[in-house]
Amino acid sequence: MFLLTVLPFIIIGYLCGSVLFAQIWAKIFRKGDIIEKAKDHNPGASNAFTYGGFWCGFLTLICDILKGIIPIRLFLTFGTYSDTTPYTDIAFAFVLAAPVIGHAFSIFNSFNGGKGIATTFGCLIGIIPVYQPVFFMAISFIFFSIILKISPHLYRTAISYLTTLIAMSIFGLKTGMVALPIGFTFITVAVMYRLHKSPEEREEIEVNLAWKH
């Protein structure tokens, strides 16, 4: 039953996530290889804006969000799950995480990819009208970027994801929607791995430590 009803949507989500739109739009706009130009070699919206210009970055951002939304909506519309809501079915955790894992470990780029922040937002937007998860994440990023500003970016992203995970875990336990925090745990692990592997992030930390000393 799992193979027939859930696995196809996991594969669709992973393949959608694996499409690195920063590369595609950079080629369309003739901006060269963004991955090679960027210090962190991250094929994401931020580098698309920086090295490809506004339209390259904007279209990459929209596509990275959509590749999170679309697979989730496909499953919610056409998938089969064991209860009245998929969010109580642990199998949905894999569907939720698949696009971000695809972005972080793209099959089309030798299993290398980006951090997946925009795609994470897309996945959480995809489960609206259950709006609490995307609200938790948006508030976390805003809080640690503006109110209690954390630097460097690696720490800010990490604490935002961990804070969101804690809030989603509490929410999941209260509502019985256990698939949401489990899926977001998979997402957080993938993002943390990519942050750890980012040469620019490590360089930023080293510069900050050297400056403090």
Coordinates of C-alpha atoms in Angstrom, one line a residue:
M1 CA 0.0 0.0 0.0
F2 CA 2.8 2.4 0.9
L3 CA 4.6 1.7 -2.4
L4 CA 1.5 2.4 -4.4
T5 CA 0.0 5.4 -2.6
V6 CA 2.9 7.3 -1.1
L7 CA 6.2 6.4 -2.7
P8 CA 5.3 7.9 -6.1
F9 CA 4.7 11.3 -4.5
I10 CA 8.0 11.1 -2.6
I11 CA 9.8 10.5 -5.9
I12 CA 7.9 13.3 -7.5
G13 CA 8.8 15.6 -4.7
Y14 CA 12.4 14.6 -4.7
L15 CA 12.7 15.1 -8.5
C16 CA 11.0 18.5 -8.3
G17 CA 13.4 19.5 -5.6
S18 CA 16.3 18.3 -7.6
V19 CA 15.7 20.8 -10.4
L20 CA 18.1 23.7 -9.6
F21 CA 16.4 26.7 -11.1
A22 CA 19.3 29.0 -10.3
Q23 CA 21.3 27.2 -13.0
I24 CA 18.4 27.2 -15.4
W25 CA 17.5 30.9 -15.2
A26 CA 21.2 31.8 -15.2
K27 CA 21.6 30.0 -18.6
I28 CA 18.4 31.6 -19.9
F29 CA 19.6 35.1 -18.9
R30 CA 23.2 34.2 -20.0
K31 CA 24.7 34.9 -16.6
G32 CA 27.2 32.1 -16.7
D33 CA 27.6 29.4 -14.0
I34 CA 26.2 30.8 -10.8
I35 CA 27.4 27.8 -8.8
E36 CA 31.0 28.4 -9.8
K37 CA 30.8 32.1 -9.3
A38 CA 29.4 31.9 -5.7
K39 CA 31.8 31.4 -2.8
D40 CA 29.5 28.8 -1.2
H41 CA 28.6 27.1 -4.6
N42 CA 25.0 27.2 -3.5
P43 CA 22.5 27.1 -6.4
G44 CA 19.8 29.1 -4.5
A45 CA 17.9 32.3 -4.9
S46 CA 20.3 34.4 -2.9
N47 CA 23.2 33.7 -5.3
A48 CA 20.8 34.0 -8.3
F49 CA 20.1 37.6 -7.2
T50 CA 23.7 38.3 -6.5
Y51 CA 25.3 36.9 -9.6
G52 CA 22.3 36.8 -12.0
G53 CA 20.5 40.0 -11.3
F54 CA 16.9 40.8 -10.1
W55 CA 14.9 38.8 -12.6
C56 CA 17.2 35.8 -12.4
G57 CA 16.9 35.9 -8.6
F58 CA 13.2 36.6 -8.5
L59 CA 12.3 33.8 -10.9
T60 CA 14.6 31.4 -9.0
L61 CA 12.9 32.3 -5.8
I62 CA 9.4 31.8 -7.1
C63 CA 10.4 28.4 -8.7
D64 CA 12.2 27.2 -5.6
I65 CA 9.0 28.0 -3.6
L66 CA 6.7 26.3 -6.1
K67 CA 8.8 23.2 -6.3
G68 CA 7.9 22.8 -2.6
I69 CA 4.3 23.7 -2.9
I70 CA 3.3 21.6 -6.0
P71 CA 4.4 18.1 -4.9
I72 CA 2.6 18.6 -1.5
R73 CA -0.6 19.8 -3.2
L74 CA -0.5 16.9 -5.6
F75 CA -0.3 14.4 -2.7
L76 CA -3.1 16.2 -0.8
T77 CA -5.3 16.2 -3.9
F78 CA -4.6 12.8 -5.4
G79 CA -2.8 10.8 -2.7
T80 CA -4.4 8.1 -0.5
Y81 CA -3.8 8.1 3.3
S82 CA -5.1 6.1 6.1
D83 CA -7.0 8.8 8.1
T84 CA -9.2 11.8 7.4
T85 CA -6.1 14.0 7.4
P86 CA -2.6 13.1 6.1
Y87 CA -0.9 15.0 8.9
T88 CA -1.6 12.2 11.4
D89 CA 0.0 9.7 9.0
I90 CA 3.7 9.4 9.5
A91 CA 4.1 8.5 5.8
F92 CA 3.3 12.1 5.0
A93 CA 6.5 13.2 6.8
F94 CA 8.5 11.7 3.8
V95 CA 6.3 13.5 1.3
L96 CA 6.8 16.8 3.2
A97 CA 10.6 16.5 3.3
A98 CA 11.2 15.1 -0.2
P99 CA 11.4 18.5 -2.1
V100 CA 13.9 19.9 0.3
I101 CA 16.0 16.8 0.3
G102 CA 15.9 16.9 -3.5
H103 CA 17.2 20.5 -3.4
A104 CA 19.9 19.7 -0.9
F105 CA 21.0 16.5 -2.7
S106 CA 20.1 17.0 -6.3
I107 CA 20.2 13.9 -8.5
F108 CA 20.8 16.3 -11.5
N109 CA 23.9 17.8 -9.9
S110 CA 25.9 14.8 -8.6
F111 CA 23.8 14.9 -5.3
N112 CA 25.0 18.4 -4.5
G113 CA 22.6 21.2 -4.0
G114 CA 21.6 24.2 -1.9
K115 CA 20.3 24.9 1.6
G116 CA 16.7 24.7 0.6
I117 CA 15.3 27.6 2.7
A118 CA 12.9 28.8 -0.1
T119 CA 11.8 25.3 -0.8
T120 CA 11.2 24.7 2.9
F121 CA 8.8 27.6 2.9
G122 CA 7.2 26.2 -0.2
C123 CA 6.6 22.9 1.5
L124 CA 5.0 24.5 4.5
I125 CA 2.9 26.9 2.3
G126 CA 1.7 23.7 0.6
I127 CA -0.1 22.5 3.7
I128 CA -2.2 25.6 4.2
P129 CA -4.9 26.0 5.5
V130 CA -2.8 24.4 8.3
Y131 CA -0.9 27.7 8.5
Q132 CA 0.8 27.3 11.9
P133 CA 4.1 25.7 10.6
V134 CA 4.8 28.4 8.0
F135 CA 3.9 31.0 10.5
F136 CA 6.4 29.5 13.0
M137 CA 9.2 29.5 10.5
A138 CA 8.5 33.1 9.2
I139 CA 8.4 34.5 12.7
S140 CA 11.6 32.6 13.7
F141 CA 13.5 34.1 10.7
I142 CA 12.1 37.6 11.3
F143 CA 12.9 37.5 15.0
F144 CA 16.5 36.3 14.6
S145 CA 17.1 38.6 11.7
I146 CA 15.6 41.9 13.0
I147 CA 14.8 41.8 16.7
L148 CA 17.5 39.5 18.2
K149 CA 19.9 39.5 15.3
I150 CA 22.2 36.5 15.2
S151 CA 25.3 36.5 13.1
P152 CA 26.8 34.9 11.1
H153 CA 24.1 33.7 8.7
L154 CA 24.8 30.0 9.5
Y155 CA 23.9 30.4 13.1
R156 CA 20.8 32.5 12.3
T157 CA 19.5 29.9 9.9
A158 CA 20.3 27.0 12.3
I159 CA 18.6 28.6 15.3
S160 CA 15.6 29.6 13.1
Y161 CA 15.1 26.0 12.0
L162 CA 15.6 24.6 15.5
T163 CA 13.2 27.1 17.0
T164 CA 10.6 26.2 14.3
L165 CA 11.1 22.5 15.0
I166 CA 10.5 23.0 18.7
A167 CA 7.3 25.0 18.0
M168 CA 6.1 22.4 15.4
S169 CA 6.8 19.5 17.8
I170 CA 4.6 21.2 20.5
F171 CA 1.9 21.9 17.8
G172 CA 2.1 18.3 16.5
L173 CA 1.7 16.8 19.9
K174 CA -1.2 19.0 20.8
T175 CA -3.1 18.4 17.5
G176 CA -2.0 14.9 16.7
M177 CA -0.4 16.0 13.5
V178 CA 2.8 14.1 14.2
A179 CA 3.8 13.9 10.6
L180 CA 4.6 17.6 10.5
P181 CA 7.4 17.7 13.1
I182 CA 8.8 14.4 11.9
G183 CA 8.9 15.7 8.3
F184 CA 10.4 19.0 9.5
T185 CA 13.1 17.0 11.4
F186 CA 14.2 15.4 8.1
I187 CA 14.2 18.9 6.5
T188 CA 16.2 20.4 9.3
V189 CA 18.8 17.6 9.1
A190 CA 19.2 18.2 5.4
V191 CA 19.6 22.0 5.8
M192 CA 22.0 21.6 8.7
Y193 CA 24.2 19.3 6.6
R194 CA 24.3 21.8 3.7
L195 CA 25.1 24.6 6.1
H196 CA 27.9 22.5 7.6
K197 CA 29.3 21.8 4.1
S198 CA 29.1 25.4 2.9
P199 CA 32.7 26.8 2.5
E200 CA 31.4 30.4 2.7
E201 CA 29.7 29.8 6.0
R202 CA 32.8 28.2 7.5
E203 CA 34.9 31.1 6.2
E204 CA 32.4 33.6 7.8
I205 CA 32.7 31.9 11.1
E206 CA 36.5 31.9 11.0
V207 CA 36.5 35.6 10.2
N208 CA 34.2 36.4 13.1
L209 CA 36.3 34.3 15.5
A210 CA 39.5 36.0 14.3
W211 CA 37.9 39.4 14.7
K212 CA 36.8 38.6 18.3
H213 CA 40.3 37.6 19.2

